[in-house]
PDB file of C-alpha atoms in Angstrom:
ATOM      1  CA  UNK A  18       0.000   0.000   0.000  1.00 36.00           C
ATOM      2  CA  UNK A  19       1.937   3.143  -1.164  1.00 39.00           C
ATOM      3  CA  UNK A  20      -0.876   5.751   0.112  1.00 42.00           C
ATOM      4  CA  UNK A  21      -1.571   8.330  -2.238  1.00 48.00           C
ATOM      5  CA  UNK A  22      -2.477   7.456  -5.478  1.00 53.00           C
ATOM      6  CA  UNK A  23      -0.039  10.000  -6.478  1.00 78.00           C
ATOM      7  CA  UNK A  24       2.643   7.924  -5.369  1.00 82.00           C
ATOM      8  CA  UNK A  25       1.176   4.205  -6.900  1.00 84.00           C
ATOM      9  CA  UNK A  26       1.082   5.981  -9.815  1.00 82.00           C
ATOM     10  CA  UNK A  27       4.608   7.434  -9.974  1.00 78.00           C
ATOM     11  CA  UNK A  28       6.030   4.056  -8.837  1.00 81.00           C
ATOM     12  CA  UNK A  29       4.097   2.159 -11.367  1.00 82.00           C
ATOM     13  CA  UNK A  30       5.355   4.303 -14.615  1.00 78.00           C
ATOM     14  CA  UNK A  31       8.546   3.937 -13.307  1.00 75.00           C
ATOM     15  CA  UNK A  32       8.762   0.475 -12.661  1.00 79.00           C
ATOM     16  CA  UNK A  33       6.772  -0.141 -16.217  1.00 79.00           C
ATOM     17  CA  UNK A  34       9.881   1.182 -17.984  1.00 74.00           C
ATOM     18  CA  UNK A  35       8.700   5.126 -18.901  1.00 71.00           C
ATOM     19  CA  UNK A  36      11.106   7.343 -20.329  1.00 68.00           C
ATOM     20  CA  UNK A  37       9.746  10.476 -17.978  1.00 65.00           C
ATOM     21  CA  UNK A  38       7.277  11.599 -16.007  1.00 65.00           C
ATOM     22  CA  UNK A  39       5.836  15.274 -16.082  1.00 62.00           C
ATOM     23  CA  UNK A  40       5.034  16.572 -13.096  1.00 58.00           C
ATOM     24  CA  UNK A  41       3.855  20.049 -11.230  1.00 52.00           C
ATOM     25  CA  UNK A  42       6.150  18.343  -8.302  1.00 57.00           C
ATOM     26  CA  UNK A  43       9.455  17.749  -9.300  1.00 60.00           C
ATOM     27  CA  UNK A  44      10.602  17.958  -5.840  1.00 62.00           C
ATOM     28  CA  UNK A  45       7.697  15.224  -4.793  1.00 69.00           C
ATOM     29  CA  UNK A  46       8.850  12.920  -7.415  1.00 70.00           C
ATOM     30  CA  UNK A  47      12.174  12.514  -6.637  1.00 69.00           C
ATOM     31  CA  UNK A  48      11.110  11.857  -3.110  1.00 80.00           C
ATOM     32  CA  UNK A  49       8.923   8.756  -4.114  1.00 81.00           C
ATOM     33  CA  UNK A  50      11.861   7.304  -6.449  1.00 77.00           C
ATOM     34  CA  UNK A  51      14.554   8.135  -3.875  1.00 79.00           C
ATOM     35  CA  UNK A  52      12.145   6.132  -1.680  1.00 87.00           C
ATOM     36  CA  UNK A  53      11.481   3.133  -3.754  1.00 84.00           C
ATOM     37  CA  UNK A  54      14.045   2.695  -6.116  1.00 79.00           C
ATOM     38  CA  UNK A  55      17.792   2.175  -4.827  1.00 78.00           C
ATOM     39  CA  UNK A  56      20.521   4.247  -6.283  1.00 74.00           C
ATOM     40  CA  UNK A  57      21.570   3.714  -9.487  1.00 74.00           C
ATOM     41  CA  UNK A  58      18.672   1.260 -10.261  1.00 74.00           C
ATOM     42  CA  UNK A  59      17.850   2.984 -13.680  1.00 68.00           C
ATOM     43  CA  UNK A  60      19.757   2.231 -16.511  1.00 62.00           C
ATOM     44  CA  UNK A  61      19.091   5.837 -18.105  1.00 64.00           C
ATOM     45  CA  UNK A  62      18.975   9.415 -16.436  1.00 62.00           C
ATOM     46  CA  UNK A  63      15.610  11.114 -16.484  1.00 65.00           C
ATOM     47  CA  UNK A  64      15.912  14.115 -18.947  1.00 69.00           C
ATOM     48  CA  UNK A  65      14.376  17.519 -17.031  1.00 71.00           C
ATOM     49  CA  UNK A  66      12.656  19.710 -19.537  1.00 74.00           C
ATOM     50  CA  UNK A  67      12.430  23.624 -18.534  1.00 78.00           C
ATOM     51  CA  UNK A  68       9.349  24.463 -20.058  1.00 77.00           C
ATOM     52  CA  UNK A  69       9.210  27.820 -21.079  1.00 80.00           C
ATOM     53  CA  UNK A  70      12.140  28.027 -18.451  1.00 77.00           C
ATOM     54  CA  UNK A  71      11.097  28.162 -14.914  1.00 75.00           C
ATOM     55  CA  UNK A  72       8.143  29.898 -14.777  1.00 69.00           C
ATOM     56  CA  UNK A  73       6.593  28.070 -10.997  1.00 69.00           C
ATOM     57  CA  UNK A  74       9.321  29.596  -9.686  1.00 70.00           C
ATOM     58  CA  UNK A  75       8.247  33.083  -9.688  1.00 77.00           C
ATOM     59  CA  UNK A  76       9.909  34.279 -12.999  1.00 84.00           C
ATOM     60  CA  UNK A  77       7.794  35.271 -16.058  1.00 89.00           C
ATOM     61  CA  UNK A  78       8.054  32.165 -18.882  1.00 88.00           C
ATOM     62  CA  UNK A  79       9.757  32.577 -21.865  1.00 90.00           C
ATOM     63  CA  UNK A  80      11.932  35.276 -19.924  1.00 92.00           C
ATOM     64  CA  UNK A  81      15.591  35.270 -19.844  1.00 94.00           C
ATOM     65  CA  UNK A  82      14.947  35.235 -15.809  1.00 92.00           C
ATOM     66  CA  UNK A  83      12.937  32.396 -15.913  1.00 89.00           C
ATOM     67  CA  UNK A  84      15.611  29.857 -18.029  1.00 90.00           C
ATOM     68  CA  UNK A  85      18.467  31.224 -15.409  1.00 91.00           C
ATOM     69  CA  UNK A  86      16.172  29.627 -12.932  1.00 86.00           C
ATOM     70  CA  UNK A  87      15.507  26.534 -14.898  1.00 84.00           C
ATOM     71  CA  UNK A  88      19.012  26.101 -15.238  1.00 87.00           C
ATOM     72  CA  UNK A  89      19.722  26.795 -11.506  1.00 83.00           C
ATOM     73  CA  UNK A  90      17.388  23.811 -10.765  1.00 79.00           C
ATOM     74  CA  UNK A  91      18.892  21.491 -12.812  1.00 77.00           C
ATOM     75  CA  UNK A  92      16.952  21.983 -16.651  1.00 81.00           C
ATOM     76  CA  UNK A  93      18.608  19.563 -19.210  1.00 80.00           C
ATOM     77  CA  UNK A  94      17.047  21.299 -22.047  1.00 83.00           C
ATOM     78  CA  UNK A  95      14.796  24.525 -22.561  1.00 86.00           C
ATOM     79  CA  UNK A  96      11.439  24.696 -24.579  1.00 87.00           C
ATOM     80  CA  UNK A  97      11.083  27.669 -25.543  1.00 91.00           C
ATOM     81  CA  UNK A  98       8.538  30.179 -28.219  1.00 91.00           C
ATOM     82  CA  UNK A  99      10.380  32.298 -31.129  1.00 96.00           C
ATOM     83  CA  UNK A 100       8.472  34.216 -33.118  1.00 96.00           C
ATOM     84  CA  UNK A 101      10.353  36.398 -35.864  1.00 97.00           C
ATOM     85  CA  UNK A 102       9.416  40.279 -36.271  1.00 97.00           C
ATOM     86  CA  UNK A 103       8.483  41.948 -39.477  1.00 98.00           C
ATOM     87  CA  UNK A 104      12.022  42.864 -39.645  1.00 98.00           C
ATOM     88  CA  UNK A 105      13.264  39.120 -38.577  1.00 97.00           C
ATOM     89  CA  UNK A 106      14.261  39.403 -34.913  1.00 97.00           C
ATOM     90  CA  UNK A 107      13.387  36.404 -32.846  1.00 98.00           C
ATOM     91  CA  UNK A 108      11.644  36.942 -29.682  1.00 97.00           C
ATOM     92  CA  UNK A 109      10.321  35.091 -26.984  1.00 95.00           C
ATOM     93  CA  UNK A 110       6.780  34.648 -25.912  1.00 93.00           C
ATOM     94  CA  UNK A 111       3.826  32.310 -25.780  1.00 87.00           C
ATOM     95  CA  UNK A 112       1.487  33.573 -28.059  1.00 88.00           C
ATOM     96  CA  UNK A 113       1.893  34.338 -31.619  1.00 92.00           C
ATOM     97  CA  UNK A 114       0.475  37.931 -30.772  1.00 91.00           C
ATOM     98  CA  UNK A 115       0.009  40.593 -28.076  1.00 89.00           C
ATOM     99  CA  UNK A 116      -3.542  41.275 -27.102  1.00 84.00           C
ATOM    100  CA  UNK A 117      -5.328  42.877 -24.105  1.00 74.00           C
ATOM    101  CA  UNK A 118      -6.486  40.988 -21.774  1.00 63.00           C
ATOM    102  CA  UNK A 119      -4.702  37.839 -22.457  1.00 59.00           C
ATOM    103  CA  UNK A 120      -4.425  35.399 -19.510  1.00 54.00           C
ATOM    104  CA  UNK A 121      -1.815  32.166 -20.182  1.00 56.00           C
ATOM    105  CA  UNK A 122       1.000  35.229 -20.380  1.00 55.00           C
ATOM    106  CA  UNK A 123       1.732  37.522 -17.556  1.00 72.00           C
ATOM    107  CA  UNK A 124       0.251  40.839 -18.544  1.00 83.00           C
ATOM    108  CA  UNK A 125       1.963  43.471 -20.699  1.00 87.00           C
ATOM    109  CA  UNK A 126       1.218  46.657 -20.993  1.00 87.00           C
ATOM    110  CA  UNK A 127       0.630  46.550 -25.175  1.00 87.00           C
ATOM    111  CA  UNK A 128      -3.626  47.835 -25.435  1.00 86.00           C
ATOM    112  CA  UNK A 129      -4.336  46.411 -29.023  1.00 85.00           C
ATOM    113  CA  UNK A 130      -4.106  42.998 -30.636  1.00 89.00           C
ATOM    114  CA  UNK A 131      -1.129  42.566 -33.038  1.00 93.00           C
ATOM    115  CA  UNK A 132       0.607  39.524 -34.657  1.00 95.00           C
ATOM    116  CA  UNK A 133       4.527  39.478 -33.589  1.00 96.00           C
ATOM    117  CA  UNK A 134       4.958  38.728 -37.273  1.00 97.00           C
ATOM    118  CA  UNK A 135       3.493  42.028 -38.165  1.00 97.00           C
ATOM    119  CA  UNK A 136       5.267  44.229 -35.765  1.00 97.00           C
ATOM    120  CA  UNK A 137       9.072  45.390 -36.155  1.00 98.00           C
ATOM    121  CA  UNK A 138      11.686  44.974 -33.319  1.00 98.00           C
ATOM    122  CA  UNK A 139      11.214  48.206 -32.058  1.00 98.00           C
ATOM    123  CA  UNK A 140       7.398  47.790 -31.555  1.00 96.00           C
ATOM    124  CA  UNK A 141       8.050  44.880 -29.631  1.00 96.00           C
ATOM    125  CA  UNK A 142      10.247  46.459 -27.417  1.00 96.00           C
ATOM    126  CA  UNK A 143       7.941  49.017 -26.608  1.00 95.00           C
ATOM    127  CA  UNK A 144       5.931  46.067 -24.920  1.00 94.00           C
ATOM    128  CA  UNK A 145       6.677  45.561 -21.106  1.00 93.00           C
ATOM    129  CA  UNK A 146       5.057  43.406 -18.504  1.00 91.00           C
ATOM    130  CA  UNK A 147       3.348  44.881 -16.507  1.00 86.00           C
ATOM    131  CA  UNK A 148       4.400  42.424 -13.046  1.00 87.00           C
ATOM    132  CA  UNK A 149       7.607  43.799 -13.363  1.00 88.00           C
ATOM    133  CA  UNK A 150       8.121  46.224 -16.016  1.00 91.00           C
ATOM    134  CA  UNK A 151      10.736  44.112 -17.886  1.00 91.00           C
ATOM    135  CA  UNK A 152      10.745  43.920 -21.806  1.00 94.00           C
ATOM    136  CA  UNK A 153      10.247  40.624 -23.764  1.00 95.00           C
ATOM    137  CA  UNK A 154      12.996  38.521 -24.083  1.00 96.00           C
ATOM    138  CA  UNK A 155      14.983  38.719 -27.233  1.00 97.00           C
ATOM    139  CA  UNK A 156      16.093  34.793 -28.693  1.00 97.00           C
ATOM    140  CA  UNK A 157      19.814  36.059 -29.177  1.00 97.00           C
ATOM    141  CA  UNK A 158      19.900  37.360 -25.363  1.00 97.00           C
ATOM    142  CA  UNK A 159      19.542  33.541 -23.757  1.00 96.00           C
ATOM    143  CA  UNK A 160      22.025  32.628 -26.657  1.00 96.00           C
ATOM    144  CA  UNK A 161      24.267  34.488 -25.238  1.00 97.00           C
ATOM    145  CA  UNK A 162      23.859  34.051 -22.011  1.00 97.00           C
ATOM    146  CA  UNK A 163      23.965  30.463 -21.872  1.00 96.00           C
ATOM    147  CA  UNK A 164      26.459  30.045 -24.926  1.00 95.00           C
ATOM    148  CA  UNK A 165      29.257  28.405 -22.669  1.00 95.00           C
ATOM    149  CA  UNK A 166      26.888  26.424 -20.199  1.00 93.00           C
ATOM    150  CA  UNK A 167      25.906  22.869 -20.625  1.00 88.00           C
ATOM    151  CA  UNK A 168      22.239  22.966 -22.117  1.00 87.00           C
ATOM    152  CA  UNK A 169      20.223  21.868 -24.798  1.00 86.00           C
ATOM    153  CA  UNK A 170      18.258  24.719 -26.090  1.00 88.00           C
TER     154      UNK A 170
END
């Protein structure tokens, strides 16, 4: 009897020879296999995903904040969304455009509806969310930035 189903479950995906779980939990997870499986039991190491970087832990996704963070907590790889401008920059963000009142993205302080396709870099720059009043991410910047670190991007 493991308990919570939660637990049964992870156990039973493990032990049926999945590749990965995905989880809100990480930390939870690697509790019940540190619990149940010895060390070194697996004969391949779980690959962690930061999707849209890190954004649970506080950071806005698709930020250049939020992958430092997913790479702080141990991210293998980073999903991320590029969208090119009018004038072919690639920026980061979920949606394909900015409109008011959109929810699955922080909030930004851009009052129309635009395609990112349609709009040049220094429209896009003009846009700022509105938690923090930081700009959206350019591609290049996490390039950069994590040009000499171990990650799959």
């Amino acid at each position: 009897n493991y308990g919570r189903s939660e637990e049964a479950d992870v156990v039973r995906i493990l032990a049926t020879g999945a590749n990965g779980i995905i989880s809100d939990d990480a930390a939870m997870v690697n509790y019940y296999i540190n619990k149940h499986f010895p060390k070194n039991s697996f004969t391949r190491t779980p690959t962690v995903v930061g999707h849209r970087g890190y954004a649970n832990g506080g950071a806005i996704e698709n930020t250049l904040e939020s992958f430092k963070l997913a790479y702080e907590y141990g991210a293998d790889i980073f999903e991320l969304d590029v969208y090119s401008t009018s004038d072919n920059a690639l920026v980061l963000y979920h949606d394909n455009k900015f409109a008011n009142g959109t929810t699955h993205n922080y909030n930004t302080n851009y009052t129309g509806s635009k395609y990112i396709e349609q709009m040049t870099l220094a429209e896009v720059q003009q846009v700022k969310y509105t938690k923090d009043n930081s700009a959206i991410t350019l591609f290049p910047e996490v390039l950069e930035y994590f040009k000499d670190k171990d990650i799959r991007i």
